[in-house]
XYZ file of C-alpha atoms in Angstrom:
424
model
C 111.314 104.839 110.283
C 112.992 105.531 113.613
C 116.257 107.046 112.428
C 118.959 106.069 114.907
C 120.840 103.542 112.737
C 121.217 102.278 109.165
C 118.244 100.476 107.614
C 118.218 96.672 107.855
C 116.647 94.012 105.649
C 113.315 94.330 107.477
C 113.203 98.032 106.619
C 114.001 97.157 103.001
C 110.906 94.990 102.876
C 108.717 97.789 104.253
C 110.146 100.281 101.757
C 109.642 97.931 98.789
C 106.200 96.606 99.790
C 104.685 100.045 100.201
C 106.476 101.296 97.098
C 104.745 98.497 95.161
C 101.374 99.518 96.624
C 102.068 103.187 95.846
C 103.139 102.360 92.282
C 100.155 100.115 91.637
C 97.642 102.727 92.796
C 99.325 105.295 90.529
C 99.315 102.846 87.598
C 95.649 102.144 88.290
C 94.783 105.810 87.842
C 94.369 106.841 91.474
C 95.404 110.212 92.879
C 97.638 109.117 95.762
C 99.021 110.989 98.743
C 101.613 108.768 100.377
C 102.917 109.803 103.802
C 105.978 108.121 105.316
C 106.525 109.335 108.880
C 109.982 109.779 110.383
C 110.427 109.328 114.130
C 113.347 111.643 114.865
C 112.977 111.813 118.655
C 112.697 108.867 121.048
C 114.669 107.035 123.759
C 116.934 105.136 121.326
C 117.844 108.323 119.482
C 118.583 110.194 122.707
C 120.666 107.333 124.137
C 122.719 106.903 120.973
C 123.324 110.636 120.526
C 124.516 110.800 124.136
C 126.842 107.838 123.526
C 128.213 109.524 120.402
C 128.509 112.891 122.107
C 126.498 114.685 119.436
C 123.204 116.560 119.190
C 120.198 114.320 118.570
C 119.345 116.078 115.296
C 122.893 115.575 113.974
C 122.390 111.835 114.496
C 118.937 111.762 112.892
C 120.010 113.884 109.904
C 122.819 111.383 109.243
C 120.473 108.391 109.265
C 117.738 110.128 107.290
C 120.339 110.686 104.554
C 121.347 107.024 104.896
C 117.722 105.916 104.499
C 117.373 108.038 101.365
C 120.533 106.457 99.903
C 119.125 102.987 100.554
C 115.733 103.949 99.109
C 117.395 105.186 95.930
C 119.404 101.955 95.628
C 116.110 100.014 95.873
C 114.473 102.291 93.255
C 111.856 103.398 95.787
C 109.800 106.423 94.713
C 109.957 109.257 97.270
C 106.664 109.564 99.178
C 104.435 112.592 98.657
C 105.198 113.732 102.203
C 107.887 112.681 104.669
C 107.211 114.586 107.909
C 109.494 114.507 110.934
C 108.045 114.104 114.417
C 109.946 117.144 115.688
C 108.150 119.298 113.094
C 104.715 118.352 114.442
C 105.153 118.994 118.197
C 102.448 121.738 118.310
C 99.919 119.345 116.735
C 100.804 116.658 119.281
C 100.336 119.069 122.191
C 96.969 120.110 120.739
C 95.833 116.468 120.437
C 96.974 115.641 123.980
C 95.150 118.715 125.336
C 91.920 117.577 123.668
C 92.325 114.055 125.088
C 92.880 115.440 128.603
C 89.856 117.749 128.291
C 87.659 114.882 127.057
C 88.740 112.616 129.929
C 90.677 110.069 127.835
C 94.049 111.143 129.236
C 95.383 112.087 132.668
C 98.512 113.387 134.351
C 100.300 110.599 136.226
C 102.020 110.813 139.591
C 105.362 111.554 137.907
C 103.942 114.397 135.793
C 103.819 112.411 132.528
C 100.550 112.412 130.592
C 98.997 108.977 129.933
C 96.166 107.723 127.735
C 93.681 105.637 129.743
C 92.829 102.658 127.550
C 89.826 101.683 129.709
C 88.087 104.865 128.512
C 88.223 103.772 124.863
C 85.598 101.057 124.517
C 86.977 99.689 121.229
C 90.543 99.221 122.475
C 91.934 95.996 120.985
C 89.756 95.983 117.841
C 92.754 95.881 115.480
C 94.905 93.342 117.322
C 91.898 91.403 118.730
C 93.364 91.745 122.226
C 91.198 91.935 125.341
C 91.942 94.818 127.726
C 91.315 92.676 130.820
C 93.782 90.058 129.574
C 96.528 92.675 129.285
C 96.580 93.294 133.041
C 96.022 89.657 133.974
C 98.782 88.362 131.684
C 101.389 90.955 132.572
C 104.554 89.877 134.366
C 105.954 93.396 134.178
C 106.160 95.391 137.414
C 103.163 97.719 137.551
C 104.096 101.365 137.015
C 102.654 103.224 140.009
C 102.635 106.444 137.997
C 99.696 105.306 135.869
C 96.259 103.828 136.556
C 96.583 100.633 134.506
C 99.344 98.498 132.995
C 98.112 99.154 129.450
C 97.934 102.945 129.732
C 100.532 104.517 127.483
C 102.454 107.763 127.618
C 101.477 110.760 125.489
C 103.905 113.302 126.958
C 107.087 112.635 128.941
C 108.623 115.226 131.219
C 112.217 115.733 130.171
C 115.178 114.564 132.184
C 118.410 116.503 132.535
C 120.278 117.037 129.234
C 117.375 115.684 127.154
C 115.777 117.538 124.234
C 112.552 119.201 125.376
C 109.682 121.408 124.288
C 107.356 123.648 126.294
C 103.886 122.257 127.029
C 100.960 122.805 129.445
C 102.374 119.927 131.533
C 105.940 121.168 131.681
C 109.024 120.809 129.494
C 109.127 117.434 127.833
C 108.758 115.457 124.641
C 106.035 113.374 122.999
C 105.495 109.639 123.339
C 106.037 107.572 120.206
C 102.385 106.742 119.501
C 101.074 110.324 119.505
C 103.777 111.333 117.007
C 102.325 109.244 114.188
C 98.713 110.220 114.875
C 99.589 113.917 114.747
C 101.704 113.663 111.582
C 99.098 111.654 109.673
C 96.128 113.845 110.697
C 98.098 117.006 109.899
C 98.536 115.894 106.289
C 95.702 113.460 105.507
C 92.999 114.676 107.888
C 91.165 113.073 110.763
C 90.205 110.017 108.693
C 92.022 108.530 105.713
C 92.072 105.419 103.531
C 95.053 103.214 104.364
C 97.495 102.949 107.256
C 100.371 100.498 107.003
C 103.583 99.131 108.438
C 105.186 95.930 109.631
C 103.281 93.278 111.582
C 105.283 94.158 114.692
C 103.477 97.520 114.806
C 99.954 96.092 115.108
C 100.239 95.988 118.894
C 100.709 98.189 120.696
C 101.650 100.981 118.279
C 98.793 100.903 115.791
C 96.290 99.888 118.455
C 97.329 102.935 120.458
C 97.178 105.187 117.408
C 93.580 104.145 116.827
C 92.626 104.741 120.450
C 94.089 108.239 120.701
C 93.111 109.387 117.178
C 89.506 108.224 117.333
C 89.069 109.498 120.898
C 90.408 112.882 119.837
C 88.678 113.299 116.484
C 85.508 111.169 116.841
C 86.211 109.642 113.411
C 87.380 106.234 112.262
C 91.126 106.704 111.839
C 91.746 104.541 108.744
C 89.488 102.454 106.513
C 92.098 99.768 105.840
C 95.171 98.481 107.641
C 98.004 96.843 105.679
C 100.804 95.012 107.486
C 103.731 93.233 105.858
C 105.121 90.017 107.328
C 108.352 89.505 109.229
C 111.747 88.824 107.693
C 113.375 85.595 108.849
C 117.016 84.656 108.294
C 117.455 81.003 107.363
C 113.976 80.406 108.890
C 114.800 82.163 112.177
C 113.485 85.608 113.099
C 116.099 88.268 112.393
C 117.489 89.860 115.558
C 120.752 91.361 116.785
C 120.810 88.963 119.740
C 120.856 85.943 117.407
C 123.674 87.428 115.353
C 121.652 87.147 112.124
C 121.094 90.878 111.671
C 121.874 92.344 108.230
C 122.086 96.032 107.395
C 120.850 96.912 103.949
C 124.137 98.606 103.059
C 126.022 95.337 103.656
C 123.538 93.339 101.580
C 123.831 95.893 98.752
C 127.564 95.188 98.568
C 126.737 91.699 97.272
C 123.345 92.117 95.598
C 121.891 94.962 93.563
C 118.765 96.805 94.654
C 117.064 95.218 91.650
C 117.753 91.724 93.009
C 116.587 92.661 96.523
C 113.326 94.087 95.111
C 112.711 90.936 93.064
C 113.455 88.800 96.133
C 110.833 90.729 98.126
C 108.267 90.386 95.306
C 108.635 86.593 95.264
C 106.721 86.370 98.572
C 103.294 87.837 99.225
C 103.733 90.928 101.372
C 101.743 89.455 104.272
C 103.746 86.197 104.332
C 107.047 85.657 106.169
C 110.062 86.428 103.980
C 113.020 84.091 104.419
C 116.348 85.808 103.852
C 119.134 83.456 102.773
C 121.998 83.506 100.298
C 120.262 80.762 98.330
C 117.024 82.746 97.989
C 118.894 85.890 96.976
C 121.029 83.936 94.498
C 117.826 82.510 93.018
C 116.453 86.046 92.726
C 119.673 87.173 91.054
C 119.441 84.345 88.510
C 115.804 85.205 87.772
C 116.615 88.885 87.244
C 119.434 87.890 84.893
C 117.024 85.704 82.934
C 114.750 88.714 82.442
C 117.576 90.912 81.194
C 118.888 88.185 78.869
C 115.421 87.663 77.359
C 115.004 91.392 76.675
C 118.586 92.047 75.578
C 117.999 91.504 71.829
C 115.373 94.269 71.920
C 115.839 98.000 72.243
C 112.921 98.159 74.673
C 110.917 101.310 75.230
C 108.117 102.062 77.691
C 104.702 101.905 76.077
C 101.166 102.605 77.270
C 99.758 99.327 78.555
C 96.318 98.016 77.654
C 95.534 96.033 80.801
C 92.440 94.552 79.135
C 94.660 92.556 76.744
C 94.691 88.842 77.521
C 98.485 88.894 78.015
C 98.240 91.626 80.657
C 94.840 91.216 82.303
C 96.032 88.304 84.468
C 98.866 90.458 85.837
C 96.379 93.210 86.629
C 94.034 90.720 88.308
C 96.877 89.428 90.476
C 97.963 92.873 91.635
C 94.357 93.995 92.155
C 93.942 90.957 94.436
C 95.751 92.285 97.526
C 98.914 93.158 95.565
C 99.776 89.540 94.806
C 103.289 90.093 93.493
C 104.328 86.377 93.394
C 101.411 85.611 91.084
C 102.200 88.632 88.906
C 105.863 87.604 88.633
C 104.827 84.065 87.662
C 102.661 85.402 84.821
C 105.440 87.731 83.650
C 107.763 84.717 83.341
C 105.138 82.928 81.234
C 105.342 85.886 78.841
C 109.154 85.770 78.913
C 109.045 82.076 77.999
C 106.854 83.008 75.017
C 109.328 85.711 74.021
C 112.204 83.234 74.133
C 110.436 81.117 71.484
C 109.660 83.804 68.914
C 110.865 87.324 68.093
C 108.156 89.814 69.106
C 109.036 93.487 69.603
C 105.592 94.420 70.884
C 105.621 91.683 73.529
C 109.150 92.668 74.603
C 108.041 96.280 75.081
C 104.982 95.156 77.053
C 107.054 92.977 79.393
C 109.588 95.776 79.817
C 106.847 98.323 80.582
C 105.137 96.068 83.140
C 108.458 95.507 84.903
C 109.168 99.254 84.890
C 105.723 99.869 86.387
C 106.681 97.541 89.262
C 109.969 99.330 89.882
C 112.123 96.704 88.145
C 114.374 97.198 85.090
C 115.902 100.125 86.959
C 119.331 99.370 85.489
C 119.761 100.199 81.756
C 119.824 96.965 79.778
C 123.382 97.271 78.403
C 124.745 98.553 81.696
C 123.291 95.572 83.572
C 125.550 93.181 81.667
C 128.718 95.228 81.427
C 128.980 97.449 84.508
C 131.993 96.494 86.604
C 134.910 98.492 87.897
C 137.149 95.437 87.356
C 136.435 95.041 83.638
C 138.270 97.118 81.035
C 135.509 97.689 78.477
C 137.837 98.982 75.765
C 140.066 95.913 76.112
C 137.070 93.561 75.840
C 135.782 95.364 72.732
C 139.238 95.196 71.186
C 139.466 91.416 71.783
C 135.987 90.935 70.303
C 137.027 92.844 67.171
C 140.202 90.731 66.885
C 138.104 87.571 67.252
C 135.681 88.765 64.557
C 138.614 89.479 62.239
C 140.087 86.027 62.909
C 136.745 84.386 62.105
C 136.456 86.466 58.929
C 139.903 85.210 57.923
C 138.805 81.684 58.884
C 141.544 81.473 61.490
C 139.286 79.533 63.849
C 142.111 78.472 66.153
C 142.961 82.148 66.789
C 139.266 82.938 67.264
C 138.946 80.175 69.864
C 142.076 81.380 71.673
C 140.635 84.896 71.833
C 137.321 83.564 73.113
C 139.151 81.637 75.847
C 141.092 84.771 76.768
C 137.858 86.742 77.033
C 136.334 83.946 79.109
C 139.301 84.073 81.510
C 138.517 87.756 82.149
C 135.075 86.825 83.538
C 133.137 87.704 80.402
C 130.585 85.645 78.480
C 130.240 86.128 74.708
C 126.991 85.609 72.826
C 126.971 85.484 69.024
C 123.604 86.777 67.817
C 122.099 87.679 64.445
C 122.871 91.294 65.299
C 126.513 90.602 66.126
C 128.470 89.581 69.192
C 127.367 90.880 72.584
C 129.012 90.327 75.950
C 128.109 90.240 79.601
C 129.902 89.774 82.878
C 129.706 86.284 84.354
């Protein structure tokens, strides 16, 4: 996360997708170290802090807190480590020094330090881009300070009134790409298992990370790369310029974090995700169906035997590149079974699978009755009056009370265990 503003729907997808992956590894018995880097110094942060007339770290602290609020609303587990770029400056300077000494980096005419992509023979292996095509296809004015169009900055000399740190090349600050390489190698080592992010990071960010990390350490940076797809809004790419940009806080005013998580799970993480009111309303209806199916049961979390026929298909789906849409489809097959016959064990299994995926975050009773606009005591009193009227066989009075309850936005359900209610 680059923390200069509130999270948007695209960030929500990243948070939820990698939370699913984190959860599934943990549920599969793996020992997981999950690092989520925070970029707390870059051009956007500096520009916005200047506009606001505040220190850059006051701005970033505010939006880090905002991100944590959003993560909690989405029931996202905190990562094992959440380093800030500004805490890893010494490691970045050390990496840049090694790259300069090994001939992969150079000081440009303006004093900035650049990585020379021509020196890294495997440049483009992640994005499948050809180095020669980068120069040939560029319409951008060539920067005379560096040797080639594709060379990227590792260290920027600071301008007046900009945050800066001492370095062998003068006071300045790191480039974006070196930040992530330093933070990840500090915590996970020179080579680790999985590196992830949104598809928009494949080039140039992740390509540049590979080039500088592998040139510095002489090790393969990551064994696997996982990238989630873009978020579209009504089939158009989300962007501020198109006016279809949604902050997560605004979306959470209308839909719960539970609904947003389910909405994200309904598409495979690598596929485009189409944000629309209709799709979120569908997700909301599906979540309600789950809660209604489990409501008659006082569900508890149980240890899951993934070898059982009812659960093995869910495991197979999630083991197959975290196929959440397939897993959700199988879960609904089990819910349909539960709707046909009372089965406490099956209810607990469904509940426990959903909990493992970060769903069922809202207590079952609270899901149906939580609302600041509903007077719970008044509803309970009307239900008691209706029960008394039915007992006295005053069915007209009972119907009138039911209609009154209905007018308050409440649905009654008469079950074998008594009358329960939920908000429309």
